[in-house]
XYZ file of C-alpha atoms in Angstrom:
230
model
C 0.004 -0.013 0.005
C 1.378 3.395 -0.987
C 1.670 5.899 1.844
C 1.532 9.654 1.263
C 4.275 11.257 3.376
C 3.712 14.788 2.105
C 2.399 17.378 4.603
C -1.341 18.014 4.440
C -2.165 21.109 2.419
C -3.972 22.755 5.334
C -0.948 22.303 7.572
C 1.246 24.652 5.539
C 0.193 28.287 4.965
C 0.758 29.789 1.541
C 4.445 30.660 1.005
C 5.784 34.009 0.020
C 8.116 34.088 -3.004
C 11.084 34.633 -0.666
C 10.103 31.687 1.555
C 9.690 29.430 -1.527
C 13.130 30.326 -2.835
C 14.672 29.962 0.618
C 13.140 26.517 1.166
C 14.187 25.235 -2.257
C 17.751 26.546 -1.916
C 18.014 25.229 1.646
C 17.046 21.735 0.479
C 19.620 21.836 -2.326
C 22.344 23.113 0.004
C 21.605 20.365 2.529
C 21.550 17.506 -0.031
C 24.634 18.966 -1.671
C 23.002 19.491 -5.046
C 24.392 23.026 -4.524
C 27.971 22.312 -3.441
C 29.907 23.914 -0.544
C 31.901 26.857 -1.878
C 29.623 27.369 -4.873
C 28.663 30.931 -5.802
C 24.945 31.746 -5.994
C 23.874 34.126 -8.782
C 21.013 36.390 -7.731
C 19.917 36.933 -11.345
C 20.100 33.255 -12.303
C 18.063 32.175 -9.283
C 15.481 34.918 -9.887
C 15.088 33.677 -13.480
C 14.879 30.007 -12.412
C 12.090 30.714 -9.913
C 10.390 33.362 -12.084
C 10.600 35.987 -9.361
C 12.188 39.418 -9.043
C 15.565 39.848 -7.384
C 14.068 41.121 -4.115
C 12.713 37.747 -2.966
C 16.044 36.154 -3.823
C 17.871 38.760 -1.710
C 15.490 38.030 1.201
C 16.133 34.279 0.787
C 19.906 34.895 0.837
C 19.570 36.910 4.077
C 17.548 34.105 5.703
C 20.094 31.483 4.615
C 22.954 33.663 5.851
C 21.301 33.857 9.286
C 21.155 30.052 9.315
C 24.883 29.914 8.592
C 24.415 28.273 5.192
C 25.609 31.075 2.910
C 28.025 33.936 3.257
C 28.639 37.179 1.391
C 32.248 37.431 0.272
C 34.045 40.388 -1.347
C 34.562 39.913 -5.084
C 32.627 36.596 -5.011
C 29.159 37.611 -3.866
C 26.937 35.045 -2.072
C 28.707 31.738 -1.563
C 27.517 28.490 0.012
C 29.369 27.993 3.284
C 31.691 25.013 3.362
C 31.017 22.090 5.670
C 32.074 22.509 9.298
C 32.907 19.656 11.623
C 32.580 22.033 14.583
C 29.067 23.080 13.594
C 28.130 19.449 12.837
C 29.317 18.420 16.346
C 27.355 21.248 17.961
C 24.238 20.254 16.042
C 24.651 16.616 17.012
C 25.019 17.570 20.672
C 21.831 19.643 20.593
C 19.931 16.900 18.761
C 20.961 14.203 21.214
C 19.935 16.304 24.225
C 16.473 16.963 22.799
C 15.786 13.667 21.018
C 16.746 11.549 24.049
C 14.077 13.515 25.973
C 11.615 12.926 23.121
C 12.011 9.118 23.169
C 11.704 9.075 26.937
C 8.358 10.879 26.580
C 7.382 8.544 23.743
C 7.880 5.524 26.017
C 5.343 7.062 28.385
C 2.760 7.915 25.697
C 2.930 7.661 21.953
C 0.082 8.444 19.544
C -0.758 5.256 17.568
C -1.217 7.280 14.375
C 2.365 8.500 14.521
C 3.613 5.055 15.576
C 2.177 3.635 12.346
C 3.562 6.553 10.357
C 7.034 5.984 11.838
C 6.914 2.297 10.876
C 5.801 3.152 7.315
C 8.636 5.674 7.098
C 11.186 3.061 8.140
C 9.888 0.657 5.483
C 10.076 3.454 2.883
C 13.625 4.197 3.973
C 14.601 0.551 3.463
C 13.274 0.817 -0.110
C 15.157 4.066 -0.694
C 18.325 2.505 0.647
C 17.935 -0.515 -1.698
C 17.365 1.825 -4.634
C 20.361 4.047 -3.822
C 18.038 7.088 -3.512
C 20.141 9.126 -1.133
C 18.086 12.278 -1.319
C 14.823 10.398 -0.692
C 16.452 8.429 2.103
C 17.556 11.591 3.920
C 14.131 13.201 3.575
C 12.501 10.111 5.028
C 15.050 10.098 7.848
C 13.988 13.589 8.901
C 10.318 12.669 8.637
C 10.900 9.651 10.937
C 12.356 11.881 13.618
C 9.510 14.369 13.161
C 7.036 11.553 13.620
C 8.666 10.584 16.902
C 8.448 14.157 18.141
C 4.844 14.631 17.055
C 3.806 11.230 18.390
C 5.291 12.087 21.787
C 3.559 15.457 21.815
C 6.948 17.298 21.451
C 6.546 18.996 18.083
C 7.860 22.305 19.395
C 10.975 20.536 20.678
C 11.660 19.392 17.124
C 11.322 22.950 15.882
C 14.146 23.897 18.182
C 16.356 21.397 16.355
C 15.377 22.243 12.814
C 17.715 25.138 12.085
C 20.748 23.583 13.770
C 20.371 20.148 12.194
C 21.123 21.468 8.675
C 24.833 21.501 9.513
C 24.631 17.832 10.555
C 22.455 16.903 7.581
C 24.982 18.241 5.064
C 27.707 15.966 6.458
C 25.248 13.069 6.586
C 24.519 13.591 2.849
C 28.174 12.881 2.153
C 28.271 9.773 4.310
C 25.293 8.263 2.432
C 27.456 7.955 -0.681
C 29.614 5.370 1.126
C 28.315 1.896 0.087
C 26.397 0.155 2.786
C 26.012 3.272 5.006
C 22.245 3.580 4.742
C 21.101 0.091 5.764
C 22.446 0.279 9.364
C 20.563 3.573 9.863
C 17.295 1.823 8.961
C 17.909 -0.896 11.540
C 18.791 1.763 14.132
C 15.411 3.366 13.482
C 13.713 -0.006 13.976
C 15.565 -0.469 17.277
C 14.335 2.977 18.495
C 10.738 2.233 17.528
C 10.860 -1.296 19.057
C 12.013 0.184 22.351
C 9.201 2.739 22.292
C 6.717 -0.067 21.527
C 7.967 -1.893 24.593
C 7.868 1.245 26.723
C 11.525 0.670 27.593
C 12.911 4.195 28.127
C 16.459 3.188 28.875
C 16.695 1.040 25.757
C 15.078 3.800 23.661
C 17.580 6.383 24.957
C 20.506 4.070 24.276
C 19.229 3.335 20.739
C 18.755 7.038 19.982
C 22.182 7.951 21.326
C 23.777 5.167 19.313
C 21.975 6.321 16.178
C 23.034 9.958 16.540
C 26.596 9.005 17.339
C 26.919 6.988 14.143
C 28.102 10.027 12.228
C 31.143 10.377 14.503
C 32.539 7.106 13.182
C 32.516 8.394 9.624
C 33.350 12.061 9.893
C 37.155 11.789 9.982
C 37.328 9.664 6.823
C 34.727 11.833 5.053
C 36.572 15.012 5.901
C 39.806 13.587 4.524
C 38.164 12.205 1.365
C 36.281 15.424 0.595
C 38.693 17.956 2.044
C 37.821 20.559 -0.551
C 34.222 20.692 0.782
C 35.210 21.452 4.367
C 36.371 24.725 5.891
């Protein structure tokens, strides 16, 4: 049975032109379609999105506040290179908040979101088998959102959202390593199994293990893709 993972239309208010450009660029920066160090052309982006330059400028300002782009003399707006320091800070914040989320989930977890989380895990397994890195990463985020919403902690997830981009960009690189996606699927299953059993200590351990996985890969990834890091 096909499952629609897209947000319900009523849940998302109409976007301004600037917000639409910002969201699209943010997604491309995170999944590395737009590479670290790449220059962004205001005029080219305005043409691509069929908007004036003003919304593009506003999108650049928003992305700069998130630490994803920088304005450099002679070069204009440039995508910020990957940062191990920022990645580690984001991972620390995520662990602190998501450990609390799974503890709460073990006390009470909405059955609707439990079923959604399971469907997302199954979809991730399919994406991993197909080598769909971008789809896999989007499903990964949706799984963590489902945990937060199911535990009644949606606002806690919002606190993570801006910071996690710096972790997600490094994760996008790790997914290109053969065999890297499948263990993440099993880690998600372990988290959900612990929640199903109401075992808070096991859920916390599973979440911490999952979020620490990137630490095993980061040194090799930074060495292999040195030109993408600051």
